[in-house]
Amino acid sequence: MRLRHSMPFGAQLQEDGVRFRLWAPAAGRVDLYLEEEAGHRFLPMDALSGPDAGWFALTTPQAAAGSRYRFRIDGGLLVPDPASRRQPQDVHDASEVIDPLAWEWEDGAWRGRAWHEAVIYELHVGAFTPAGTFAGVCERLDHLATLGVTAVELMPVADFPGARNWGYDGVLPFAPDSCYGEPDDLKRLVAAAHARGLMVFIDVVYNHFGPDGNYLHLYAPQFFTSRHHTPWGNAINFDGPHSRTVRDFFIHNALYWLDEYHCDGLRFDAVHAIVDESEPDILNELAAAVRDGPGRERQIHLVLENDANEARYLARGDDGGPRAYTAQWNDDVHHALHVIASGERGGYYVDYAEQPLQRLGRCLAEGFAYQGELSPFRQGARRGGPSAQLPPAAFVGFLQNHDQIGNRAFGERLNALAPQQALDALTVILLLAPQPPLLFMGQEWGAPQPFLFFCDFGPDLAHKVAQGRRAEFARFPQFSDAAARSRIPDPNAVTAFSASQLDWADVARPSHRGRLEFHRQLLALRTREIAPRLCDMPGGHARFRTLGEHGLLVQWRLGDGSELSLIAHLGADLGRGIEAPAGRLLYAHPGEHAFVQVGEYLMPWSVGWYLDEREGTRDGE
């Protein structure tokens, strides 16, 4: 099986050579610049007219797979192809013509996996292994498969400036960054994952371009609009004049990763920062293109990051499947869990400082903690919409991810901030709850390494980024003076990156080996007892109540009609007057002794899961 996603822009191999197309409505003339061993040559491109006005095109037999090329704008500036499939020498240099059909896929029978089986593992390709490459990730796939993971989620791999970056500063969204390997190396990773039953998701960024290496504003300023603003400046133009081409650019990008790289899903970064007042908006149009395209043949899953908690994007159809987006990262459940575990109350945690257990219960039973309520952190603005009607599958739960670790000044993981008792209890809740869980790389063995913010910009921009990051923390009391802020690591220092790389030797150490086995046992139980019952699980049938100051009971009706119950005491005291739910005890933490004469008291930081399979539960009795 050979796969290629055809696009109306970029370089595409044809029988008569290579077809090049560039949208440059602000340019009067565009030439194709071909780099060759004997030198270089310029070939004039045709300026199209009529409905294709603003486009420049050329098909030439003088180029082939492997050719290096750029575009010359109005006889001066040389720019890379914004739809480049490969950038061998980083974002400012030449693009390379790639023949996607040269790669032969051997996973033609792969149709993906059902979403109710999802256990997601987020990783950064550069920091996951010492090699820092796609090949390095391949070497650790067996570890993930035996852990019980079913989906590998790669932080953005689109080409970014420099040798290291989180990926959210990408500027060439079709080109896997060359520091991770060649396009075929990423395809090899996807194929190897599929061979082990693992899905692969790519994190994509459609709310902005990075600050270095984006040339679009010079020859296609219509890509942006001053009518809307984002934290990064002028917004991408999704709803103004000329927005059709802009929308197509990103829709094709989504389809490209799913078609040409045979990926199983996408995670969309910070869609609350996408401003689009048209109908349908870009998110709905993109989702429809995926559902009507690769989603007809395979199980494709689309996951949002959306601080606005807009439940409408997660709506289900008559068949119970998602109309647009499969799920959303649920920051609410993370924030509630974090407050319970660490006691932190600053920043956005202020919204969860009061009644964190109540917030957690609502997240587990209804999705969002904030469903239109006033948010103190947002100066009293309302946040979110009703979500109780949605199934738990619409909300990805997590204790840690790249943001929640890396956006801290020193990148501390939760195991450096919370007592182990608390972390263990909350892990039991995370990994056995009906919501699909997400682990961040190394979490399964309690990796001690931080995950710092890192990048690799040129001197001028590097200084601004370092100063800007330190200024962000000035509002926190512990960083109120300049001396304290100066201790915040410089994101551009290579040590910020190297300190964030996992040390796989830790896995073999006794304390870490025990944590790994703890995660494996929980995920094995999830796979055996819980996941099969999540298929067709409805929304609107869960309930919760708090039990005293630290007790929580949550009950769900599963897809097979059985009832799953969570009872937890999330405090350092004894929980009194707590009765066991009906059904079979699936798991007790920290062991059978967690429940001492149930009906009288529970041990500190104890969690119990019960499954009631009685026939009566199928009718909600």
XYZ file of C-alpha atoms in Angstrom:
621
model
C 0.000 0.000 0.000
C 1.352 3.393 -1.022
C -0.157 6.638 0.243
C -0.038 10.233 -0.919
C -2.227 13.153 0.036
C -2.714 15.404 -2.993
C -2.744 19.141 -2.290
C -3.320 22.276 -4.398
C -0.025 23.777 -3.172
C 3.576 22.731 -2.681
C 5.607 20.290 -4.777
C 4.004 17.178 -6.192
C 5.580 14.562 -8.456
C 3.762 13.931 -11.735
C 4.494 11.886 -14.847
C 5.859 14.964 -16.622
C 8.036 16.209 -13.754
C 7.283 18.109 -10.584
C 4.385 20.519 -10.199
C 5.106 23.519 -7.986
C 2.375 25.855 -6.705
C 2.650 28.827 -4.357
C -0.043 31.213 -3.150
C 1.650 34.623 -3.108
C -1.065 37.277 -3.681
C 1.250 40.136 -2.640
C 3.971 39.177 -5.134
C 4.227 40.441 -8.677
C 6.622 37.722 -9.769
C 7.774 34.358 -8.416
C 10.642 32.200 -9.689
C 11.444 28.634 -8.798
C 15.007 28.392 -7.480
C 16.520 24.935 -8.001
C 19.710 24.029 -6.166
C 21.945 21.627 -8.075
C 25.401 20.188 -7.579
C 26.698 22.224 -10.503
C 25.095 25.423 -9.211
C 21.561 26.686 -9.326
C 18.956 27.863 -11.783
C 15.890 30.096 -11.739
C 12.750 29.082 -13.595
C 9.928 31.649 -13.933
C 6.571 30.526 -12.592
C 3.273 31.367 -14.272
C 1.053 33.916 -12.588
C -2.443 32.473 -12.744
C -5.560 34.572 -13.277
C -9.311 34.434 -12.792
C -10.389 32.368 -9.790
C -6.746 31.302 -9.348
C -5.437 34.862 -9.126
C -2.670 35.105 -6.547
C -1.320 31.660 -7.406
C 1.960 30.948 -9.172
C 2.531 27.560 -10.816
C 5.129 25.628 -12.776
C 5.519 22.017 -13.848
C 9.061 21.116 -14.885
C 10.971 17.946 -15.779
C 14.120 19.592 -14.427
C 13.137 18.680 -10.871
C 12.705 15.220 -9.340
C 12.467 13.497 -5.980
C 15.350 14.785 -3.867
C 15.581 18.162 -5.632
C 16.233 21.099 -3.311
C 14.240 24.232 -4.085
C 13.037 27.604 -2.873
C 10.864 30.381 -4.279
C 12.254 33.808 -5.212
C 9.822 36.623 -4.513
C 9.923 39.627 -6.887
C 13.525 38.933 -7.860
C 14.819 39.221 -4.300
C 14.025 37.175 -1.221
C 14.391 33.391 -1.356
C 11.831 31.576 0.800
C 11.119 27.908 1.562
C 7.908 26.261 0.461
C 5.234 26.809 3.165
C 3.921 23.335 2.250
C 7.376 21.748 2.247
C 7.389 18.029 3.010
C 11.002 18.181 4.192
C 13.516 20.834 5.298
C 16.949 19.185 5.427
C 18.708 22.338 6.691
C 16.073 23.964 8.940
C 13.368 26.531 8.334
C 15.303 29.246 6.487
C 16.919 26.981 3.929
C 15.818 24.969 0.896
C 12.874 22.580 0.785
C 13.193 19.095 -0.680
C 10.910 17.347 -3.158
C 9.618 14.160 -1.519
C 7.991 11.200 -3.236
C 5.479 9.847 -0.685
C 4.717 6.903 -2.967
C 8.268 5.600 -2.496
C 7.271 4.355 0.959
C 5.359 1.093 0.967
C 3.059 0.596 3.915
C 2.631 -2.941 5.222
C -0.223 -2.146 7.614
C -3.003 -2.005 5.039
C -5.279 -4.069 7.277
C -4.988 -1.541 10.107
C -8.286 0.238 10.766
C -7.389 1.831 14.074
C -8.770 1.139 17.512
C -12.031 2.029 19.196
C -11.904 5.142 21.341
C -13.215 3.383 24.448
C -9.916 1.444 24.460
C -7.811 4.622 24.496
C -4.971 4.974 26.996
C -2.843 7.853 25.720
C 0.892 8.396 26.217
C 2.146 11.882 25.412
C 5.812 12.258 24.544
C 8.295 14.736 23.141
C 10.354 13.025 20.443
C 13.560 14.880 21.328
C 13.374 14.347 25.095
C 11.890 10.843 25.189
C 15.142 9.005 24.435
C 18.868 9.841 24.347
C 18.740 9.640 20.532
C 15.944 12.216 20.411
C 14.653 10.857 17.104
C 11.727 8.978 15.575
C 13.978 5.912 15.518
C 14.614 6.350 19.223
C 10.884 6.302 19.906
C 10.610 3.097 17.854
C 13.050 1.406 20.204
C 10.728 2.042 23.162
C 7.415 0.971 21.629
C 7.567 -2.439 23.296
C 7.819 -0.688 26.657
C 4.636 1.257 25.882
C 2.765 -1.776 24.604
C 3.555 -3.840 27.713
C 2.674 -0.848 29.916
C -0.889 -1.017 28.617
C -0.862 2.100 26.478
C -2.970 2.022 23.298
C -2.122 5.411 21.750
C 1.144 7.317 21.361
C 0.671 11.080 21.121
C 3.616 13.005 19.682
C 4.064 16.622 20.673
C 4.232 18.766 17.500
C 6.805 17.571 14.993
C 6.283 20.289 12.341
C 9.524 22.035 11.395
C 10.651 24.603 13.957
C 13.720 26.864 14.080
C 16.875 25.490 15.684
C 17.805 22.106 17.076
C 15.343 21.860 19.988
C 11.851 23.133 20.688
C 8.625 21.994 22.314
C 7.151 22.130 18.804
C 4.631 24.917 19.305
C 6.907 27.346 17.436
C 6.578 25.434 14.179
C 6.451 27.419 10.934
C 6.366 24.727 8.223
C 3.471 22.487 9.272
C 3.878 19.796 6.577
C 7.572 19.047 7.226
C 8.556 16.724 10.098
C 11.511 18.429 11.743
C 14.752 17.069 10.318
C 16.403 16.861 13.748
C 14.036 13.949 14.446
C 14.745 12.187 11.161
C 13.436 11.957 7.621
C 9.755 11.618 6.643
C 10.253 7.887 6.148
C 11.521 7.624 9.731
C 8.226 8.992 11.009
C 6.338 6.588 8.741
C 8.469 3.758 10.063
C 7.496 4.778 13.608
C 3.789 4.806 12.737
C 4.012 1.404 11.049
C 5.928 -0.070 13.994
C 3.326 1.282 16.406
C 0.495 -0.233 14.382
C 2.292 -3.575 14.363
C 2.067 -3.488 18.178
C -1.571 -2.432 18.230
C -0.739 1.166 19.124
C -2.463 4.178 17.612
C -0.424 7.277 16.762
C -1.687 10.829 17.265
C 0.045 14.019 16.133
C -0.288 17.306 18.024
C -0.996 20.114 15.527
C -0.934 23.889 15.989
C -3.429 25.904 13.962
C -3.715 28.991 16.174
C -0.420 30.688 15.243
C 2.943 30.321 13.519
C 6.232 30.517 15.414
C 8.174 33.797 15.594
C 11.166 32.718 13.487
C 11.061 31.353 9.950
C 7.541 32.345 8.936
C 7.773 34.212 5.612
C 4.067 34.179 4.765
C 3.482 37.745 5.905
C 5.929 38.978 3.220
C 4.195 37.521 0.159
C 0.805 36.361 1.503
C -0.185 38.849 4.233
C -3.791 37.777 3.625
C -2.911 34.725 5.742
C -3.359 36.986 8.774
C -5.887 39.542 9.952
C -5.763 42.535 12.274
C -9.494 42.168 12.957
C -8.762 39.491 15.550
C -5.896 39.250 17.988
C -4.273 36.362 19.821
C -1.497 36.083 22.430
C 0.884 35.861 19.450
C -0.355 38.983 17.619
C -2.624 39.191 14.582
C -4.812 36.129 14.184
C -4.698 33.667 11.326
C -7.340 34.736 8.808
C -10.034 32.069 8.974
C -13.058 34.280 8.306
C -12.073 37.322 6.216
C -11.395 38.004 2.538
C -9.087 35.357 0.990
C -9.699 33.037 3.944
C -10.739 30.154 1.661
C -7.110 29.433 0.776
C -6.048 29.784 4.403
C -8.721 27.364 5.558
C -7.763 24.884 2.844
C -4.124 25.069 3.947
C -4.941 23.825 7.438
C -7.631 21.365 6.415
C -5.169 19.768 4.007
C -2.575 19.692 6.770
C -4.897 17.678 8.997
C -5.750 15.303 6.156
C -2.064 15.038 5.219
C -1.058 13.581 8.603
C -3.980 11.170 8.550
C -3.624 10.107 4.906
C 0.042 10.262 4.017
C 1.397 9.278 7.438
C -1.447 6.881 8.260
C -1.919 8.469 11.683
C -4.939 7.635 13.794
C -5.783 11.007 15.224
C -4.845 14.588 15.905
C -4.685 16.709 19.025
C -5.479 20.369 18.282
C -3.535 22.855 20.360
C -5.344 25.721 22.138
C -8.314 26.072 19.803
C -9.739 28.727 22.128
C -7.139 31.013 20.511
C -8.585 30.411 17.025
C -10.980 33.237 16.144
C -13.504 32.451 13.413
C -16.908 34.099 13.163
C -17.946 32.313 9.959
C -20.393 29.435 9.662
C -19.325 26.697 9.667
C -16.242 27.736 11.570
C -12.886 26.227 10.690
C -13.060 23.622 13.464
C -16.368 22.233 12.274
C -15.373 22.353 8.597
C -12.091 20.582 9.326
C -13.784 17.888 11.387
C -16.339 17.305 8.621
C -13.526 16.918 6.069
C -11.876 14.286 8.257
C -15.121 12.413 8.968
C -16.003 12.406 5.270
C -12.453 11.467 4.252
C -10.154 9.058 6.116
C -12.756 8.751 8.873
C -14.990 6.748 6.521
C -12.405 3.994 6.212
C -10.648 3.972 9.579
C -11.301 4.896 13.187
C -9.957 8.446 13.394
C -10.016 10.389 16.647
C -9.893 14.193 16.916
C -9.034 15.673 20.321
C -9.206 19.323 21.346
C -7.409 21.503 23.833
C -10.009 24.179 24.542
C -9.814 26.363 27.640
C -13.275 27.742 26.825
C -14.904 24.343 27.593
C -17.221 24.587 24.584
C -19.179 21.364 24.891
C -20.860 21.904 21.492
C -17.766 20.636 19.677
C -18.076 17.325 21.563
C -21.736 16.654 20.722
C -22.728 13.095 19.857
C -24.928 11.970 16.965
C -27.899 9.636 17.018
C -25.536 6.661 16.818
C -23.669 7.844 19.904
C -20.541 8.684 17.922
C -18.969 12.140 17.801
C -20.410 14.545 15.248
C -17.154 16.528 15.103
C -14.600 16.010 17.877
C -14.042 12.826 19.814
C -12.816 14.346 23.053
C -11.160 17.262 24.813
C -8.258 17.431 27.212
C -10.037 18.148 30.489
C -7.974 20.751 32.326
C -10.687 20.912 34.983
C -10.044 17.377 36.189
C -6.296 17.981 36.230
C -6.619 21.182 38.223
C -8.910 19.582 40.801
C -6.586 16.578 41.152
C -3.537 18.854 41.423
C -5.071 20.963 44.198
C -6.039 17.838 46.146
C -2.564 16.330 45.747
C -0.318 19.363 46.207
C -2.397 21.914 48.091
C -1.407 24.637 45.617
C -3.922 27.463 45.317
C -2.173 30.089 43.145
C -2.744 31.016 39.494
C -5.541 29.152 37.771
C -5.738 26.756 40.717
C -7.667 29.484 42.551
C -10.768 28.283 40.671
C -10.454 24.901 42.417
C -9.230 26.015 45.838
C -12.718 25.934 47.306
C -14.319 22.495 47.416
C -11.753 20.719 45.204
C -13.377 17.367 45.934
C -16.722 18.693 44.714
C -14.977 19.915 41.531
C -13.369 16.516 41.030
C -16.636 14.680 41.525
C -18.375 16.862 38.973
C -15.550 16.305 36.467
C -15.735 12.538 36.860
C -19.527 12.434 36.631
C -20.317 15.305 34.247
C -17.177 16.289 32.335
C -16.431 19.925 33.096
C -16.240 21.431 36.567
C -17.091 24.816 35.052
C -20.263 24.600 32.971
C -21.124 28.285 32.791
C -20.168 29.251 36.334
C -18.165 32.372 37.181
C -14.396 31.887 37.141
C -12.469 33.892 39.790
C -9.253 33.406 37.809
C -10.909 35.024 34.778
C -12.068 38.062 36.758
C -15.563 36.684 37.209
C -16.224 35.773 33.561
C -18.427 32.770 32.877
C -16.644 29.699 31.584
C -17.854 26.577 29.825
C -21.177 25.065 28.885
C -23.356 22.166 30.057
C -21.546 18.852 29.616
C -23.391 16.318 31.784
C -25.202 14.959 28.711
C -21.888 13.896 27.144
C -20.333 10.484 27.784
C -17.137 10.226 29.847
C -15.327 9.267 26.625
C -15.508 12.946 25.598
C -13.074 14.005 28.334
C -9.406 13.004 28.484
C -8.181 12.884 32.074
C -4.617 13.432 33.241
C -2.500 14.140 36.288
C 0.370 15.537 34.218
C 1.063 16.704 30.678
C 3.653 18.862 28.946
C 1.811 22.101 29.791
C 1.103 21.420 33.435
C 4.725 20.451 34.072
C 6.599 22.633 31.622
C 4.734 25.863 32.289
C 6.020 25.852 35.850
C 9.137 27.966 36.365
C 11.294 24.940 37.141
C 9.330 22.264 35.298
C 8.677 20.097 38.348
C 6.697 16.922 37.913
C 3.888 16.189 40.349
C 5.973 13.567 42.152
C 8.234 16.439 43.280
C 5.279 18.445 44.612
C 2.892 15.985 46.247
C 3.144 13.214 48.867
C 3.525 9.769 47.350
C 0.378 8.561 49.162
C -1.684 11.226 47.436
C -0.113 10.639 44.042
C -0.749 6.894 44.250
C -4.399 7.320 45.219
C -5.057 9.793 42.413
C -3.287 7.526 39.922
C -5.707 4.740 40.836
C -8.591 7.103 40.114
C -7.095 8.347 36.838
C -6.279 4.944 35.341
C -9.530 3.159 36.229
C -12.083 5.923 35.622
C -14.247 5.635 32.467
C -12.616 8.755 30.987
C -9.681 7.919 28.673
C -6.504 8.541 30.694
C -3.339 10.252 29.503
C 0.168 9.723 30.866
C 3.092 12.041 30.214
C 6.368 10.374 29.308
C 8.157 8.917 32.317
C 5.159 9.334 34.606
C 4.716 5.573 34.751
C 7.997 5.079 36.605
C 8.051 8.365 38.515
C 10.762 9.995 36.392
C 12.631 12.582 38.496
C 13.662 14.729 35.537
C 11.830 18.044 35.133
C 10.268 19.017 31.840
C 11.450 22.559 31.243
C 10.416 24.967 28.541
C 13.176 24.864 25.910
C 13.868 26.361 22.496
C 16.780 27.314 20.238
C 16.327 30.791 18.760
C 18.893 33.218 17.381
C 20.541 35.666 19.838
C 18.077 38.580 19.575
C 14.940 36.484 19.836
C 16.513 34.184 22.425
C 17.095 37.135 24.762
C 13.516 38.349 24.333
C 12.098 34.892 24.998
C 14.196 34.426 28.146
C 13.240 37.856 29.481
C 9.608 37.366 28.555
C 9.400 34.023 30.329
C 10.883 35.449 33.504
C 8.502 38.403 33.323
C 5.547 36.006 33.163
C 6.357 34.807 36.674
C 6.780 38.273 38.182
C 3.169 38.225 39.403
C 3.862 35.232 41.642
C 5.038 36.171 45.168
C 8.029 33.811 45.081
C 9.328 35.574 41.954
C 8.560 39.157 42.938
C 12.212 40.225 42.977
C 14.649 40.143 40.061
C 17.113 37.843 41.855
C 14.468 35.142 42.228
C 13.430 35.468 38.589
C 17.036 35.195 37.443
C 17.096 31.625 38.764
C 14.420 30.571 36.262
C 16.239 28.508 33.606
C 16.969 30.159 30.273
C 14.849 28.245 27.707
C 17.563 28.665 25.063
C 20.317 27.083 27.138
C 21.060 23.570 25.943
C 20.931 22.498 29.592
C 17.191 23.269 29.679
C 16.735 20.606 27.034
C 19.259 18.072 28.341
C 17.827 18.289 31.869
C 14.415 17.390 30.424
C 15.529 14.200 28.675
C 14.439 10.968 30.311
C 17.055 8.719 31.851
C 15.952 5.201 30.966
C 18.409 3.734 33.460
C 15.949 4.853 36.147
C 13.477 2.188 35.036
C 15.687 -0.578 36.402
C 16.115 1.031 39.836
C 13.970 -0.634 42.540
C 11.862 2.387 43.508
C 11.048 3.217 39.897
C 10.506 -0.418 38.953
C 7.827 -0.647 41.623
C 5.979 2.374 40.269
C 6.120 0.964 36.752
C 4.600 -2.304 37.931
C 1.910 -0.326 39.784
C 0.901 1.382 36.525
C 1.040 -1.882 34.560
C -1.244 -3.651 37.015
C -3.792 -0.844 36.938
C -3.840 -0.668 33.147
C -4.109 -4.449 32.885
C -7.160 -4.275 35.147
C -8.598 -1.471 33.025
C -8.091 -3.536 29.870
C -9.581 -6.680 31.373
C -12.517 -5.413 33.433
C -13.416 -1.856 32.502
C -12.586 -1.005 28.867
C -14.809 -3.734 27.330
C -17.774 -2.285 29.218
C -17.198 1.300 28.042
C -18.393 0.725 24.468
C -21.619 2.679 23.853
C -21.502 4.143 27.359
C -24.108 6.910 27.529
C -23.866 10.360 29.037
C -26.223 11.815 31.601
C -26.348 8.733 33.850
C -23.488 9.325 36.301
C -23.877 10.770 39.773
C -21.597 11.798 42.593
C -21.626 13.039 46.151
C -19.012 14.063 48.636
C -18.749 12.187 51.926
C -17.560 14.508 54.626
C -14.520 16.674 54.033
C -12.373 14.173 52.112
C -14.699 11.409 50.913
C -16.098 10.976 47.412
C -18.517 8.530 45.795
C -18.990 8.484 41.997
C -21.155 5.983 40.123
C -21.464 5.425 36.380
C -23.766 3.278 34.258
C -21.504 1.542 31.765
C -22.255 0.587 28.190
C -23.294 -2.960 29.110
C -25.713 -1.732 31.784
C -23.489 -2.586 34.745
C -22.618 -0.008 37.368
C -19.083 1.095 38.210
C -18.540 2.786 41.566
C -15.596 4.734 42.921
C -15.286 5.340 46.639
C -12.319 7.369 47.822
C -11.001 9.062 50.909
C -8.521 11.688 49.720
C -7.036 12.997 52.917
C -4.487 12.159 55.604
C -7.153 11.480 58.264
C -9.505 8.532 58.660
C -12.729 8.600 56.676
C -15.663 7.703 58.908
C -19.208 6.594 58.222
C -18.531 5.547 54.634
C -20.405 2.533 53.320
C -19.174 0.293 50.524
C -21.106 0.473 47.231
C -22.885 -2.582 45.870
C -21.027 -5.028 43.672
C -17.747 -6.852 43.401
C -14.584 -5.160 44.663
C -12.345 -4.704 41.611
C -9.475 -2.913 43.278
C -8.591 -1.591 46.715
C -5.785 0.857 47.350
C -3.458 0.747 49.192
C -4.662 -2.859 49.603
C -7.413 -4.834 51.276
C -6.557 -3.089 54.564
C -7.686 0.212 53.013
C -11.213 -0.643 54.112
C -11.230 -1.379 57.804
C -14.686 -2.547 58.778
C -16.258 -0.735 55.856
C -19.212 1.195 57.147
C -17.028 2.570 59.928
C -13.933 4.120 58.372
C -11.475 4.203 55.471
C -7.718 4.520 55.708
C -5.998 7.773 54.608
C -5.656 8.183 50.838
C -7.648 5.067 50.093
C -9.531 4.224 46.896
C -11.922 1.415 46.057
C -13.494 0.420 42.749
C -16.635 -1.755 42.647
C -18.463 -3.328 39.720
C -22.129 -4.267 40.073
C -23.170 -6.611 37.262
C -26.595 -7.473 38.619
C -29.332 -7.559 36.015
C -31.255 -4.839 37.789
C -28.514 -2.285 37.171
C -29.189 -2.507 33.439
C -32.482 -0.711 34.018
C -30.932 1.910 36.242
C -32.313 0.336 39.431
